[in-house]
Structure formats: structure tokens, C-alpha cells
Amino acid sequence: MELLNPSPPPQQIGGHFAGLIAPVSSYFSLNNFDQRAFMAITPPPRRRDIVQVSGASSYGDDDKVYVVVVNSIDMTVALLHWTFRQFRNREICLVHVYQPSATIPTLLGKLPANQANQESLAVYREEERQRNSKLISNYLGICNRSKVKASTITIEATNLHKGIVELITRHGIKTLVMETMRDNCAKVKKSHAAKKAPPFCDIWFVSQGKLLWTREATENAVNFMPTMIRSPKASLTDATSSFATGRCRDGIIRQDEIEPLSASGSVARNTLNFNNVTATSGYTPIEIRGLSGVDSDAEEEMLCKKLIEATTEAEKAKDEAFAELLERRRLESESAETMNKVKRFEAACTDEVQLRNQIEDEISSIREEKEKLLVQKEEVSEELQRTMKNVAVLSNRVQEANTRQVEATRELRLIQASLATLRVEKKKVQRQRDGAVRRVDQWKSRGLVGPSNYDEFFLLTDSEELTELSLSDLETATCNFSESFKIGQGQYGCVYKGELLDRSVAIKKLYPFKIRGRLEFQQEVHVLSKLEHPHLVTLIGACPEALSLVYEYIPNGSIQDHLFSKNSKHLLPWKTRTRIAAEIASSLFYLHSSKPEKIVHCNLKPENIMLDSEFHCKVGDYGIWWLVPEDTARCPSFGRSAEPKSALPYRDPEMQTSGHVTTKSDIYSFGVIILQLVTGKPPVGLVSEVRRAVLCGRMVSILDQSAGEWPTYIARRLVELGLHCCEMNSRDRPELTPTLIKELERLPLAEDRPIPSFFVCPIRQEIMHDPHVAADGFTYEGEAMRGWLKNGRDTSPMTNLKLSHLHLTPNHALQLAIRDWLCQS
């Protein structure tokens, strides 16, 4: 041993002896540390985890920002852009923790890595590393495109946060940016990286491109090597190995890549070990040299034991010193954190005091505003009371003034009406006088003056309501029957609009060649003037000279305009259509009930059914048939040649063949109009189409949807009535009775009243029209029950039990009860 060859003691220079190596503690100073010399005296390091470093700088670089990148490209790209904005003009180091997969994919599924063979595992691990290399290359490309200088560090670890903590410790990282999946600061503070990372590192936790929390550094970086921080009992050889590893750049450091040390390196290492002993054992170099002169083996053995004991004591002292150093730094960190908390608490208290003062000031100002508002409220209340009193007085005065105005208006209207009546009476008397004078002159010239002609003479003068007009009056009202005043043209004449007797009127000028003589015309007009019904167009006057009838003008058009015109402004809902059908039936019943002779309309069609401002119908053109000569009316070619083709579908087939006109002719036309109101379709072929749809059970498909959602019972009742009225044989058509009219009038109201449960068919869930009793004792709609049995069912729809027979019995009593309920007011 070299220790047994003593030499003269060296001279002491600067606290140590010349000729000897500097104390071991000097090798731990980072300021005087020479790694190349240290590598020369350091044995090969033991095998460590593989760390890949690309472009990394020395330990504890202050200007470099370390960014933790992960496999999620979206998260990493957002994190990099945030880092570029936050740390401008600073170098970036991409930190990637490679986490080997716990399983590997196989043909049989995923297999745990510890159960797979080494070849498959090695191949899969190599694929993982290649994917990670490509991923990091992409991230470096992003940095290059953003003109940011970047390098990379990769470490293999099973846990992300533990690997990050190890990298911070090993490389002395002072600024680290990492993405976190946690959504609040409390969870982030509990993470492993936030709690276990060294206190000299600032960690910026970012979530979705926004800074969530920053763990600030509480002390400067330690001035010793990372391996010593990780293991206090690490040997000098391990420390120097760590320094050598930390100095390597742009490569993967492995033990087999380190060249064997030379013999001079071994000598230097032995010398270093010797100096380590002299520095830590307490013996001076002179004493050791003195001991080297002992020749006895016992003394040599004793010297070795003392040397070993000194070495052991030095190791213990070093461990205790290191532990005390760590404890002191921990206490300093806690003290700094406590001071920060105290400062934050004092700042919070100051803010709270300021906030409290502000709130008190605001409360005082609000109270002042409240007092002002209360004063203003009292003033406004007093003003409101005075105003209300004035309003009450003014309201009374206004009511009195309105009452006086109404009375004055009423008196004025009475006076105006009286004046108008007097003017009309004056004109009427004047016309009657002039007509009487002319007729007396004519009869005198013919020698026909006698008592037998007085009745005929006063046919028109007996009517107080009908006004006889002259041809000049009609020409003035229509501008000589101008085409611009024509509003319609029919089988018997043209209709003009004009202004007569201070009102709008419709003037129907009949064709002279289709009308009987003037005397017969006057007689028929006298009869028609006696007809009064709310749903008949009112006959105002007549002009025997022009063979013209003057009716009231209905401004809302006809049913034809609303059902088939594309420019109709008002759609007719189903309730209005049902009410119109009832009103038409009421007017026809009035005409058919007239005495001494029944009046047949004989020209009933949608064009002749007008609608007033409230959409109530008024039937027009009634009685014109009786003004036609009998021989002309009975001629089959008269109707076909004179009437438009659109009116033929409304004609009674029997009347077209035989020429006989009866009340059943109007019933047929009424049935076609009902079907049009329900379906909204043209009349040609409508009866056959509706009959087929009912037989096939497709009645709902033919309903006019523009009228809204039709109630099934109401639509079915109208369709059945329309088909009943359109029977080919007139004897099969129904008569218009008050009961039927009342039922039609109550149909729109049936939906607004609660329906008795025993009126509803259990199958269709609607009011029954033709109730039948089945074998189970329950009553069903006849058509619905027959359809039930026709489908092969022989069980009860209510009890699901087998029926004893399949016969159905009409329930007339229930049918009458349903009709009475529908007819009730």
C-alpha cells in the first residue's frame, strides 16, 4: 500500500499542505468544479435509467422554459402556443415522459407486458419509442414554425408526475409549464407534482389554454448535484458519475458507452480516497506519515482499524450534516411559505377593511336616496290624489257630455230618417200619381176603365216596403248599365252594382225574351216583396219598365269566392261551414213553406249564396224561376242552352229529364253544396267520389283541411246528409223539417259541450250516429262493429270474451236520445 511508504511532510500553504490533493469538500463546489478532471479520477458509473437529452444546457439554466408535452396533440399545441405568448424570446425545452404500456396487443387481445415474451415486448417497445420520436419531431416543427428555439428531454417512467419530479431534481429545472386535466386550483395543489417537486422550481399549471395556478419557487437552486439530493448516502463515485451524466449533451448515456479508465485514473482515484480519509478522520498528514513508519504488523492492523473507524465516523458525520442541511432547508421553505401566508392574510384583511368601508359608504348613500324617494313618493301621492279627484270630476262631465251627444245624435238621426222617409214617400207618391195618370189615360183611350181593373192597378201601390224605380233611376245608378258596373251574369240576366236610395244595391236586369209579360212580372215581384227572412237577400225595389230587380248589396262575396278562389282573404273554418249549411236549410225551409204556393228556388248554387260582413249567408236569385214562361221552363233545352256548364251539377237529374220542378230539386242542389262545404272540391263527379270514399272507409281523406281539424262525428253527419239529399230518386231525398234544421244549427256547438259517455262508440271514441247493440250487451257504432267482425274477430271489444253470436241490433232509443241532445239549445 502506498500508505506504508511515508515521505517528508509537505509545507502548509493556504490552509492545506503542498504536494497533497485539495480536500474532498472542494470537489463538491460547483464554482471550482472541473468535470474532465473529475471524470479522470472517477470509476465507471453504475447502470441508471435511460435519459435522452437533445440540445439540453447545463444544470439549473435560468433562461430556459421547460414544457411538458403529452401524446394529446390538441392539448400540447394549445399549451405550446400559450407558452410562446407567455414567455417571449426565451428558449423552450420540450419535456416528454415516456410511459411504457402495461399491456401489448396480440391476436388474442391485450396481454400484460410481464406475461409476454421478450421478443414481442422489445418490438412493441421499439414501436412505441418510434411513435414518441415522431410526435416530438412534430412538436419541434411547431416550435420552428413559430421561430422559437427548442430542445428536448425524454425520460422513461411509469408515472407522469413522478417522472417530472425526477427530471426537475436531476436537471435543476427552475421554470416548468405543464397541462393539467383538473378543473380547479384545489385539485391541482393536491397533485404529486405540486407537492413533491423541489422548492426552487416555478410550475405553471395550464388548462385549455388558460393559466389555472402557479406554484412559485420558495428558494434558490441547491448547489449540489442531483444524485446527492436524491440519495444522501451516495458515494463519491456515484456523485462524480452523475456529474458526468449531467454534462453529456445530444445523446443517450449508458454505462457501456463510457471507456475504461486508464491506470493513471486509478492512481488518481486512490489518491482522492486517501485525501478523503485525511480530511474527514481528523488526522493530519504528518500524523499519518508518522504512522507509516511502524514496521509491526500489529501496529499496521491497528492503524487500518483506526483508519476504518475514522472513515466510518466521517461517513456518519457527512450523513448527519446532509440531513441537517435538508431539515434546515425544509424549515426555511416552511418559514417562507408561512411568511407568504401571513402577507396574503394581511393583504386580505386590508382589502376587507377597504371593502367594508366602501359598503358602509354605499349603504349610507342608499339610505339618503331612500329618504329622498320617500319624500318624493309622498309628494307624488298627494299630487295623484288631487289628480284623481279632478279626473273623477272631469269623468262625470264627460259622461254628461257624451249623454247629451248621444241624445242629440239620436234626435238628429230621427230627423234625418224622417226627412229621408218623407222624400221617399214623396217620390213614391209622385211616381204612383204619374203612373196612375198614364194608365188612366191609356185605359180611357182603350175603354178599359172599370172597377174590375182596380186590383191590378194597385198591385204595386199596396206594398209599403217595395220601391218602384224608373229606368232613368237605374241608368243613373249604373252609368247606363256600363260594363264597369257589371259584377255578374247568369242564366236570366246581368247583375250591376249601383248607388240608390243612399245605399249600395245590386241591380239584376232580366233578359226580356226570357221573362213573362209586364203584368205577370209585377204580380210576381209583389209576391217576392212579401218574403222576409234573415238568410234571404232583401228585395228593395223593382223597375217594371226595365224588367229589373233591386236587391241589397252583400259586400263579402259568395261561397264560391271563398271555397275556390285563390285570392280569398278569409278561409272558412269548419264551424262557419256547418253554420252556413244550417242557414241555407233554414232559408229553403222558409221558401218551401210559403203559402198559398210553395216557392222553389230552382237555381241554388254557391254563386247565389252570398256572405255578409259577419259571414252569415243570404240566398239570392230566389223566385226568378216563376218569372220564366212555363212553356220555356219546361223545355229541356232551355236549361242546357242558357245556363253555364258549371251550374249543371247542381241540377236535379229528374228535373233535367222530365222538366218538372219540385222542392226536392232544391234538396238535391242543397246536398251538393253540403258536400262542397265539407270537401272543398268542384261539384263535377263529387257525389260519386264521396260515396266511394265512405264505402271504402276513407272519409277523412276527402275532408277539406283548410277548414281546420274536422270533428269526425260532425263531418260524418254532414256527409251522410249530403249523400241523402243527392239520391237519384227524389222520393228517397229527405224533407227539410224544423228538427233537421235545429240539428244542423247545434252541430257547431256539440264540440263545446261535454259529451255523455254512453253516446261515444267504444271503438272509434266519437259520438255514435247509427248505434247497434252487440251480443256482449254494449252499444257500438254499427259501421265500426261490422268492421270489427269483418276482420275475423269474434270477441267483445270491451271484455275480450267470445261473443255468443255475431248479430247486431239497432238501438233506436239511443239514436233518438243522441239527436235530441244535439238539438238541445
CSV table of C-alpha atoms in Angstrom, one decimal, residues 317-677:
chain,number,residue,atom,x,y,z
A,317,ALA,CA,-20.8,12.9,10.1
A,318,LYS,CA,-21.4,13.6,6.5
A,319,ASP,CA,-24.9,11.9,6.6
A,320,GLU,CA,-25.8,13.9,9.7
A,321,ALA,CA,-24.6,17.1,8.2
A,322,PHE,CA,-26.6,16.4,5.0
A,323,ALA,CA,-29.7,15.5,7.0
A,324,GLU,CA,-29.4,18.7,9.0
A,325,LEU,CA,-28.9,20.7,5.7
A,326,LEU,CA,-32.1,19.2,4.3
A,327,GLU,CA,-34.0,19.8,7.6
A,328,ARG,CA,-32.8,23.4,7.6
A,329,ARG,CA,-33.9,24.0,4.1
A,330,ARG,CA,-37.2,22.4,4.8
A,331,LEU,CA,-37.7,24.7,7.7
A,332,GLU,CA,-36.6,27.6,5.7
A,333,SER,CA,-39.1,26.7,3.0
A,334,GLU,CA,-41.9,26.3,5.5
A,335,SER,CA,-41.0,29.6,7.1
A,336,ALA,CA,-41.0,31.3,3.8
A,337,GLU,CA,-44.4,29.8,3.0
A,338,THR,CA,-45.7,30.9,6.4
A,339,MET,CA,-44.5,34.4,5.8
A,340,ASN,CA,-46.2,34.4,2.4
A,341,LYS,CA,-49.4,33.3,4.0
A,342,VAL,CA,-49.1,36.0,6.7
A,343,LYS,CA,-48.6,38.6,4.0
A,344,ARG,CA,-51.5,37.3,2.0
A,345,PHE,CA,-53.7,37.3,5.1
A,346,GLU,CA,-52.6,40.9,6.0
A,347,ALA,CA,-53.4,41.9,2.4
A,348,ALA,CA,-56.8,40.2,2.6
A,349,CYS,CA,-57.5,41.9,5.8
A,350,THR,CA,-56.6,45.3,4.3
A,351,ASP,CA,-58.8,44.6,1.3
A,352,GLU,CA,-61.7,43.5,3.6
A,353,VAL,CA,-61.4,46.7,5.6
A,354,GLN,CA,-61.4,48.8,2.5
A,355,LEU,CA,-64.4,46.9,1.1
A,356,ARG,CA,-66.3,47.2,4.3
A,357,ASN,CA,-65.7,51.0,4.3
A,358,GLN,CA,-66.9,51.2,0.7
A,359,ILE,CA,-70.0,49.1,1.6
A,360,GLU,CA,-70.8,51.4,4.6
A,361,ASP,CA,-70.4,54.5,2.4
A,362,GLU,CA,-72.8,52.9,-0.2
A,363,ILE,CA,-75.3,51.9,2.5
A,364,SER,CA,-75.3,55.5,3.8
A,365,SER,CA,-75.8,56.9,0.3
A,366,ILE,CA,-78.6,54.4,-0.3
A,367,ARG,CA,-80.3,55.4,2.9
A,368,GLU,CA,-80.1,59.0,1.9
A,369,GLU,CA,-81.6,58.2,-1.6
A,370,LYS,CA,-84.3,56.1,0.2
A,371,GLU,CA,-85.3,59.1,2.3
A,372,LYS,CA,-85.4,61.3,-0.7
A,373,LEU,CA,-87.5,58.8,-2.6
A,374,LEU,CA,-89.9,58.5,0.4
A,375,VAL,CA,-90.3,62.3,0.4
A,376,GLN,CA,-90.9,62.3,-3.4
A,377,LYS,CA,-93.4,59.4,-3.0
A,378,GLU,CA,-95.4,61.4,-0.5
A,379,GLU,CA,-95.4,64.4,-2.8
A,380,VAL,CA,-96.4,62.3,-5.8
A,381,SER,CA,-99.1,60.6,-3.8
A,382,GLU,CA,-100.6,63.9,-2.8
A,383,GLU,CA,-100.5,65.0,-6.4
A,384,LEU,CA,-102.1,61.8,-7.5
A,385,GLN,CA,-104.9,62.2,-5.1
A,386,ARG,CA,-105.6,65.7,-6.3
A,387,THR,CA,-105.4,64.4,-9.9
A,388,MET,CA,-107.8,61.5,-9.2
A,389,LYS,CA,-110.3,64.0,-7.8
A,390,ASN,CA,-110.0,66.1,-10.9
A,391,VAL,CA,-110.3,63.1,-13.1
A,392,ALA,CA,-113.5,62.0,-11.3
A,393,VAL,CA,-115.0,65.4,-11.8
A,394,LEU,CA,-113.9,65.5,-15.4
A,395,SER,CA,-115.2,62.0,-16.0
A,396,ASN,CA,-118.7,63.0,-14.7
A,397,ARG,CA,-118.6,65.9,-17.0
A,398,VAL,CA,-117.5,63.8,-19.9
A,399,GLN,CA,-120.3,61.3,-19.3
A,400,GLU,CA,-122.8,64.1,-19.2
A,401,ALA,CA,-121.5,65.5,-22.4
A,402,ASN,CA,-121.5,62.0,-24.0
A,403,THR,CA,-125.1,61.5,-22.9
A,404,ARG,CA,-126.1,64.8,-24.4
A,405,GLN,CA,-124.2,64.0,-27.6
A,406,VAL,CA,-125.9,60.6,-27.9
A,407,GLU,CA,-129.3,62.1,-27.3
A,408,ALA,CA,-128.6,64.8,-29.9
A,409,THR,CA,-127.2,62.3,-32.3
A,410,ARG,CA,-130.3,60.1,-31.9
A,411,GLU,CA,-132.6,63.1,-32.4
A,412,LEU,CA,-130.6,64.1,-35.5
A,413,ARG,CA,-130.8,60.6,-36.9
A,414,LEU,CA,-134.6,60.5,-36.3
A,415,ILE,CA,-134.9,63.8,-38.1
A,416,GLN,CA,-132.7,62.6,-41.0
A,417,ALA,CA,-134.6,59.4,-41.2
A,418,SER,CA,-137.9,61.2,-41.2
A,419,LEU,CA,-136.7,63.5,-43.9
A,420,ALA,CA,-135.5,60.6,-46.0
A,421,THR,CA,-138.8,58.8,-45.4
A,422,LEU,CA,-140.7,61.9,-46.4
A,423,ARG,CA,-138.6,62.3,-49.5
A,424,VAL,CA,-139.0,58.6,-50.5
A,425,GLU,CA,-142.8,58.8,-49.8
A,426,LYS,CA,-142.9,62.0,-51.8
A,427,LYS,CA,-141.2,60.4,-54.8
A,428,LYS,CA,-143.2,57.3,-54.4
A,429,VAL,CA,-146.5,59.2,-54.3
A,430,GLN,CA,-145.3,61.3,-57.2
A,431,ARG,CA,-144.4,58.2,-59.2
A,432,GLN,CA,-147.7,56.5,-58.3
A,433,ARG,CA,-149.6,59.6,-59.3
A,434,ASP,CA,-147.7,59.8,-62.6
A,435,GLY,CA,-148.2,56.1,-63.3
A,436,ALA,CA,-151.8,56.3,-62.4
A,437,VAL,CA,-152.4,59.2,-64.6
A,438,ARG,CA,-150.6,57.5,-67.5
A,439,ARG,CA,-152.6,54.3,-67.0
A,440,VAL,CA,-155.9,56.1,-66.7
A,441,ASP,CA,-155.1,57.8,-69.9
A,442,GLN,CA,-154.3,54.5,-71.6
A,443,TRP,CA,-157.3,52.8,-70.3
A,444,LYS,CA,-159.5,55.7,-71.2
A,445,SER,CA,-158.2,55.5,-74.7
A,446,ARG,CA,-158.8,51.8,-74.8
A,447,GLY,CA,-162.1,52.0,-72.9
A,448,LEU,CA,-160.9,49.6,-70.2
A,449,VAL,CA,-161.6,51.8,-67.2
A,450,GLY,CA,-163.8,49.9,-64.7
A,451,PRO,CA,-164.0,48.6,-61.2
A,452,SER,CA,-162.6,45.2,-62.2
A,453,ASN,CA,-159.2,46.7,-63.0
A,454,TYR,CA,-158.6,48.4,-59.8
A,455,ASP,CA,-157.0,45.5,-58.0
A,456,GLU,CA,-154.4,45.1,-60.8
A,457,PHE,CA,-153.8,48.8,-60.7
A,458,PHE,CA,-152.9,48.8,-57.0
A,459,LEU,CA,-150.7,45.7,-57.1
A,460,LEU,CA,-147.6,47.7,-56.6
A,461,THR,CA,-149.1,50.5,-54.6
A,462,ASP,CA,-150.3,48.1,-51.8
A,463,SER,CA,-146.7,47.3,-50.9
A,464,GLU,CA,-145.3,49.7,-48.5
A,465,GLU,CA,-141.7,48.3,-48.5
A,466,LEU,CA,-141.1,47.7,-52.2
A,467,THR,CA,-140.0,50.8,-54.1
A,468,GLU,CA,-140.9,51.1,-57.8
A,469,LEU,CA,-138.0,52.7,-59.7
A,470,SER,CA,-137.9,54.2,-63.1
A,471,LEU,CA,-135.5,53.3,-65.9
A,472,SER,CA,-133.8,56.6,-65.6
A,473,ASP,CA,-133.0,55.9,-61.9
A,474,LEU,CA,-131.3,52.6,-62.8
A,475,GLU,CA,-129.4,54.2,-65.7
A,476,THR,CA,-128.2,56.9,-63.4
A,477,ALA,CA,-127.1,54.4,-60.8
A,478,THR,CA,-125.2,52.2,-63.3
A,479,CYS,CA,-124.0,54.8,-65.8
A,480,ASN,CA,-126.4,53.5,-68.5
A,481,PHE,CA,-125.6,49.9,-67.4
A,482,SER,CA,-121.9,50.3,-68.0
A,483,GLU,CA,-119.7,47.1,-68.2
A,484,SER,CA,-117.5,48.6,-65.5
A,485,PHE,CA,-120.5,48.3,-63.1
A,486,LYS,CA,-121.3,44.7,-64.0
A,487,ILE,CA,-120.5,42.3,-61.2
A,488,GLY,CA,-122.1,39.1,-62.6
A,489,GLN,CA,-124.0,37.4,-65.3
A,490,GLY,CA,-126.4,34.5,-65.0
A,491,GLN,CA,-128.9,32.4,-66.8
A,492,TYR,CA,-131.7,35.0,-66.6
A,493,GLY,CA,-129.8,38.3,-66.8
A,494,CYS,CA,-126.9,40.5,-65.7
A,495,VAL,CA,-126.1,41.9,-62.3
A,496,TYR,CA,-124.8,45.5,-61.8
A,497,LYS,CA,-123.7,47.4,-58.7
A,498,GLY,CA,-125.0,50.9,-58.1
A,499,GLU,CA,-126.0,53.5,-55.6
A,500,LEU,CA,-129.7,54.1,-55.0
A,501,LEU,CA,-131.7,55.5,-52.1
A,502,ASP,CA,-128.4,56.4,-50.3
A,503,ARG,CA,-127.2,52.8,-50.2
A,504,SER,CA,-125.3,50.3,-52.3
A,505,VAL,CA,-127.6,48.0,-54.3
A,506,ALA,CA,-127.3,45.1,-56.7
A,507,ILE,CA,-129.5,45.5,-59.8
A,508,LYS,CA,-130.4,42.4,-61.7
A,509,LYS,CA,-131.6,43.3,-65.2
A,510,LEU,CA,-133.5,40.3,-66.7
A,511,TYR,CA,-133.5,39.3,-70.3
A,512,PRO,CA,-136.8,40.4,-71.8
A,513,PHE,CA,-137.1,37.4,-74.1
A,514,LYS,CA,-137.0,35.0,-71.1
A,515,ILE,CA,-139.5,36.8,-68.9
A,516,ARG,CA,-143.3,36.8,-69.0
A,517,GLY,CA,-145.3,39.9,-69.6
A,518,ARG,CA,-145.0,43.1,-67.6
A,519,LEU,CA,-148.2,42.4,-65.7
A,520,GLU,CA,-147.1,39.0,-64.7
A,521,PHE,CA,-143.7,40.4,-63.7
A,522,GLN,CA,-145.4,43.0,-61.4
A,523,GLN,CA,-147.5,40.2,-59.8
A,524,GLU,CA,-144.5,38.0,-59.1
A,525,VAL,CA,-142.5,41.0,-57.8
A,526,HIS,CA,-145.4,41.8,-55.5
A,527,VAL,CA,-145.3,38.3,-54.1
A,528,LEU,CA,-141.5,38.3,-53.7
A,529,SER,CA,-141.6,41.6,-51.8
A,530,LYS,CA,-143.6,40.0,-49.1
A,531,LEU,CA,-140.8,37.4,-48.3
A,532,GLU,CA,-138.8,38.3,-45.3
A,533,HIS,CA,-136.1,36.0,-43.9
A,534,PRO,CA,-132.7,36.8,-42.3
A,535,HIS,CA,-130.9,34.5,-44.7
A,536,LEU,CA,-132.6,35.7,-47.9
A,537,VAL,CA,-131.3,38.7,-49.9
A,538,THR,CA,-133.7,41.5,-49.3
A,539,LEU,CA,-135.6,42.8,-52.4
A,540,ILE,CA,-135.6,46.6,-52.1
A,541,GLY,CA,-137.4,47.6,-55.3
A,542,ALA,CA,-138.2,46.8,-58.9
A,543,CYS,CA,-138.4,48.5,-62.3
A,544,PRO,CA,-141.2,47.1,-64.5
A,545,GLU,CA,-140.1,49.3,-67.3
A,546,ALA,CA,-136.6,47.8,-67.4
A,547,LEU,CA,-137.6,44.3,-66.0
A,548,SER,CA,-135.1,44.8,-63.3
A,549,LEU,CA,-135.0,43.8,-59.6
A,550,VAL,CA,-133.1,45.8,-57.0
A,551,TYR,CA,-131.5,43.8,-54.1
A,552,GLU,CA,-129.4,44.8,-51.1
A,553,TYR,CA,-125.7,44.7,-51.9
A,554,ILE,CA,-123.8,42.0,-50.0
A,555,PRO,CA,-120.1,43.1,-49.7
A,556,ASN,CA,-118.4,39.8,-48.7
A,557,GLY,CA,-118.8,37.9,-51.9
A,558,SER,CA,-120.3,34.4,-52.4
A,559,ILE,CA,-119.4,31.0,-51.1
A,560,GLN,CA,-117.9,30.2,-54.5
A,561,ASP,CA,-115.3,33.0,-54.0
A,562,HIS,CA,-114.2,31.7,-50.6
A,563,LEU,CA,-114.2,28.0,-51.4
A,564,PHE,CA,-112.5,28.0,-54.8
A,565,SER,CA,-110.9,31.4,-55.4
A,566,LYS,CA,-107.1,31.5,-54.9
A,567,ASN,CA,-107.3,35.2,-53.8
A,568,SER,CA,-109.7,34.5,-51.0
A,569,LYS,CA,-108.7,36.6,-47.9
A,570,HIS,CA,-110.8,34.7,-45.5
A,571,LEU,CA,-110.7,30.9,-45.1
A,572,LEU,CA,-113.9,29.3,-43.9
A,573,PRO,CA,-113.4,27.2,-40.8
A,574,TRP,CA,-115.5,24.1,-40.2
A,575,LYS,CA,-117.8,25.8,-37.7
A,576,THR,CA,-118.6,28.6,-40.2
A,577,ARG,CA,-119.3,26.0,-42.9
A,578,THR,CA,-121.6,24.0,-40.7
A,579,ARG,CA,-123.5,27.1,-39.7
A,580,ILE,CA,-123.8,28.1,-43.4
A,581,ALA,CA,-125.3,24.7,-44.2
A,582,ALA,CA,-127.9,25.3,-41.4
A,583,GLU,CA,-128.7,28.8,-42.6
A,584,ILE,CA,-129.2,27.5,-46.2
A,585,ALA,CA,-131.5,24.8,-44.9
A,586,SER,CA,-133.4,27.4,-42.9
A,587,SER,CA,-133.9,29.7,-45.9
A,588,LEU,CA,-135.0,26.8,-48.1
A,589,PHE,CA,-137.5,25.6,-45.5
A,590,TYR,CA,-138.9,29.2,-45.4
A,591,LEU,CA,-139.4,29.2,-49.2
A,592,HIS,CA,-140.8,25.7,-49.3
A,593,SER,CA,-143.3,26.6,-46.5
A,594,SER,CA,-144.7,29.7,-48.2
A,595,LYS,CA,-148.5,29.9,-48.9
A,596,PRO,CA,-150.7,29.6,-50.8
A,597,GLU,CA,-148.0,28.2,-53.1
A,598,LYS,CA,-144.5,26.9,-52.3
A,599,ILE,CA,-141.7,28.8,-53.8
A,600,VAL,CA,-138.9,26.7,-55.4
A,601,HIS,CA,-135.5,28.4,-55.8
A,602,CYS,CA,-134.6,26.1,-58.7
A,603,ASN,CA,-131.2,27.9,-59.2
A,604,LEU,CA,-129.4,27.1,-55.9
A,605,LYS,CA,-125.6,27.1,-56.3
A,606,PRO,CA,-122.6,28.6,-54.4
A,607,GLU,CA,-122.6,31.7,-56.7
A,608,ASN,CA,-126.1,32.6,-55.5
A,609,ILE,CA,-125.3,32.2,-51.8
A,610,MET,CA,-123.8,35.5,-50.5
A,611,LEU,CA,-121.9,36.2,-47.3
A,612,ASP,CA,-122.3,39.3,-45.3
A,613,SER,CA,-119.7,41.1,-43.1
A,614,GLU,CA,-120.2,38.5,-40.3
A,615,PHE,CA,-120.1,35.5,-42.7
A,616,HIS,CA,-123.8,34.8,-42.4
A,617,CYS,CA,-125.2,33.5,-45.7
A,618,LYS,CA,-128.0,35.2,-47.7
A,619,VAL,CA,-129.6,33.2,-50.5
A,620,GLY,CA,-130.3,35.2,-53.7
A,621,ASP,CA,-131.9,34.7,-57.1
A,622,TYR,CA,-134.9,33.1,-55.4
A,623,GLY,CA,-138.3,33.2,-57.3
A,624,ILE,CA,-136.7,34.1,-60.7
A,625,TRP,CA,-137.9,30.7,-62.0
A,626,TRP,CA,-141.5,31.8,-61.6
A,627,LEU,CA,-140.9,34.8,-63.9
A,628,VAL,CA,-140.0,32.5,-66.8
A,629,PRO,CA,-142.8,31.4,-69.1
A,630,GLU,CA,-144.0,27.9,-68.3
A,631,ASP,CA,-143.5,26.6,-71.8
A,632,THR,CA,-139.9,27.9,-71.9
A,633,ALA,CA,-139.1,26.5,-68.4
A,634,ARG,CA,-140.4,23.0,-69.3
A,635,CYS,CA,-138.3,22.9,-72.5
A,636,PRO,CA,-135.3,20.6,-71.7
A,637,SER,CA,-133.0,22.6,-74.0
A,638,PHE,CA,-133.7,25.8,-72.0
A,639,GLY,CA,-131.6,24.9,-69.0
A,640,ARG,CA,-128.9,23.3,-71.1
A,641,SER,CA,-128.5,26.1,-73.5
A,642,ALA,CA,-129.0,29.1,-71.2
A,643,GLU,CA,-127.2,28.0,-68.1
A,644,PRO,CA,-123.4,27.7,-67.8
A,645,LYS,CA,-121.9,24.3,-67.6
A,646,SER,CA,-120.7,25.0,-64.0
A,647,ALA,CA,-124.4,25.0,-62.9
A,648,LEU,CA,-125.4,21.7,-64.4
A,649,PRO,CA,-124.0,19.5,-61.5
A,650,TYR,CA,-126.4,21.3,-59.1
A,651,ARG,CA,-129.5,20.5,-61.2
A,652,ASP,CA,-131.8,17.7,-60.2
A,653,PRO,CA,-131.4,14.8,-62.6
A,654,GLU,CA,-135.2,14.2,-62.6
A,655,MET,CA,-135.8,17.9,-63.4
A,656,GLN,CA,-133.4,17.7,-66.3
A,657,THR,CA,-135.2,14.7,-67.8
A,658,SER,CA,-138.8,15.4,-67.0
A,659,GLY,CA,-138.8,19.2,-66.7
A,660,HIS,CA,-140.9,19.1,-63.5
A,661,VAL,CA,-139.7,21.4,-60.7
A,662,THR,CA,-140.4,20.4,-57.1
A,663,THR,CA,-139.0,21.3,-53.7
A,664,LYS,CA,-136.9,18.1,-54.0
A,665,SER,CA,-135.0,19.8,-56.8
A,666,ASP,CA,-133.7,22.3,-54.3
A,667,ILE,CA,-132.9,19.5,-51.9
A,668,TYR,CA,-130.6,17.9,-54.5
A,669,SER,CA,-128.8,21.2,-55.0
A,670,PHE,CA,-128.5,21.7,-51.2
A,671,GLY,CA,-126.9,18.2,-50.9
A,672,VAL,CA,-124.2,19.0,-53.5
A,673,ILE,CA,-123.4,22.3,-51.7
A,674,ILE,CA,-123.1,20.5,-48.3
A,675,LEU,CA,-120.6,18.1,-49.9
A,676,GLN,CA,-118.7,21.0,-51.3
A,677,LEU,CA,-118.6,22.7,-47.9
